[in-house]
Amino acid sequence: MTRSFCTLFDVNYLPRGLVMWRSLRTVLPDSRLWVLCMDAATKDFLDGAAEPGLEPIALSKLEDHDRRLAATKPMRTRAEYCWTSTPALCRYVLERNPTLDAITYLDADLMFWSSPGPLFDSLGANSIQIVPHRYAPQWARQEATHGVYNVEWVTFRRDERGLAALFWWYERCLEWCYATPEGGRFGDQKYLDDWPERFEGVDVVPHPGAGLAPWNAPRHRLEPHGDSVTVDGEPLIFFHFHSLALHEADVRARTLAALNLPLGPRLDEGIAWTSNYPIGDIDRAWIWRPYIRRLRTAHRETYVREVTSLPLRKILAPLAGAARRRMHAAKETVPSRRALRNGRSSLEDWDHGQAPEMLKLVRTQLEAPDIVPPFRGFRYALERVLADGRRERPLRLLDIGCGVGHYSELVGRWFDRDVVYFGSDASAEMVAIAEETWPGRSFTQDDVLKSTLDYGSYDVLLAGALVDVLAEWRPAVDALLGSSAPYVILHRQRLARGATRVRRASGYAGGETFRTALSEADLFAAVARHGRTLVLRLPIEPGVETFVFRRAAG
């Protein structure tokens, strides 16, 4: 079945539009795309390119057809006029092609990784389809100003319900469509907020692989799958490369890229690029770098010079962020040699008031555990262990450094029949609060550096951010990886970009702890030393990952 799409862009976005279309055509060969060319250069190129299935539309042609749209042009910026034109373009394509059953608008800065067939399956007999932002918690506040849904994929069926929504949206955008949040509106996008209540037949896309973007990627579990990526175990359908900017790889850009700052430039394919969101190394390797590669090819083909010099704000912002982090680090005291030698995170601190503060935090997180990245990472890691081999009984899991015992609650919710939970912690106060908070669950006081427990009697050892708070990390890592337990999950493990580093840091309730970041060389040397193999490596947040290691058979 032929699927019909439309989009719009000018010559600056021409390379991105080509990448979007060709990726869509690869995963959905029987598709058509109408492109509203926002300038003559785009129309000339697309006419000459003669892309199969693509039909360019001159902006003048749409404006002649829709004089009301054209009348708004003097009052809108270039971007605002593009937004205003979006529903007008959808109307135009449906009116000029009376045999079309439906039209789907696409943003030009998407790239498709697999067929959008599951989205059309989800649409079913509905008439309208929209995609939620699904903001990660750290950016959830943007929903209030930028909307619940993103105008990146919007489908209208040619029926009474679909056309009613399209015409309503068209009228609202003619009335007001500006880039400044005002009166509950923002561009063409905030108008979609109440569509599930305002209109009948609205499908809100549930698929996690639709509309993956820098603002929601941290809340999802990503994993490579051949030449593609899965999102929470489902195929990635399309990624939205919002806020991507390309820059000259000059000395300034290369210098900043070498610093690898969270919002600093990255250097790939001979191009420096930035985003308004921090991009982790794994997302960069699996998603952003392949897109940059295709974009570079499209630049050469179109002769479009989208690459610009790195603007001053893109230089100053990451440097200012680095300066703030250094100032924060400067306030933390260097651990004494005795503390390093003793290898502990001031047990007195953990036993005086930190447990209640920790419990307060995790109670809030447990209200919606599926959107908490560490909890999602734990769930996926344990699912991988469960799927890794045959079992004749529930797995015995020991949570070493269990804190207030909140992972016992996650095991109870998600793995009640498959996993038996045990918790241990060096802090008497932590153990006492865990026993009080989760009655009927097993907790014991025990120190990983001088443990009296038989680790080999458990199937899985879970160490969540445990090595991070120990100055003497080597014996802890050796105790975990050298045990006879079949599986070890190093969960939320902080990694250093260079050598392993240890420093003091503030903890809960004004206490102190250590911040230990392992180098990959030290970690995997220990893995090899103890004959472990890597089963899973999962990013949790920048610089923090979860690892699952299996003990060699025999």
mmCIF file of C-alpha atoms in Angstrom, residues 138 307 318 493:
data_model
loop_
_atom_site.group_PDB
_atom_site.id
_atom_site.type_symbol
_atom_site.label_atom_id
_atom_site.label_comp_id
_atom_site.label_asym_id
_atom_site.label_seq_id
_atom_site.Cartn_x
_atom_site.Cartn_y
_atom_site.Cartn_z
ATOM 1 C CA GLN A 138 15.505 16.628 33.398
ATOM 2 C CA VAL A 307 28.581 24.393 7.893
ATOM 3 C CA PRO A 318 30.350 24.757 27.468
ATOM 4 C CA GLN A 493 29.205 2.569 37.539
#
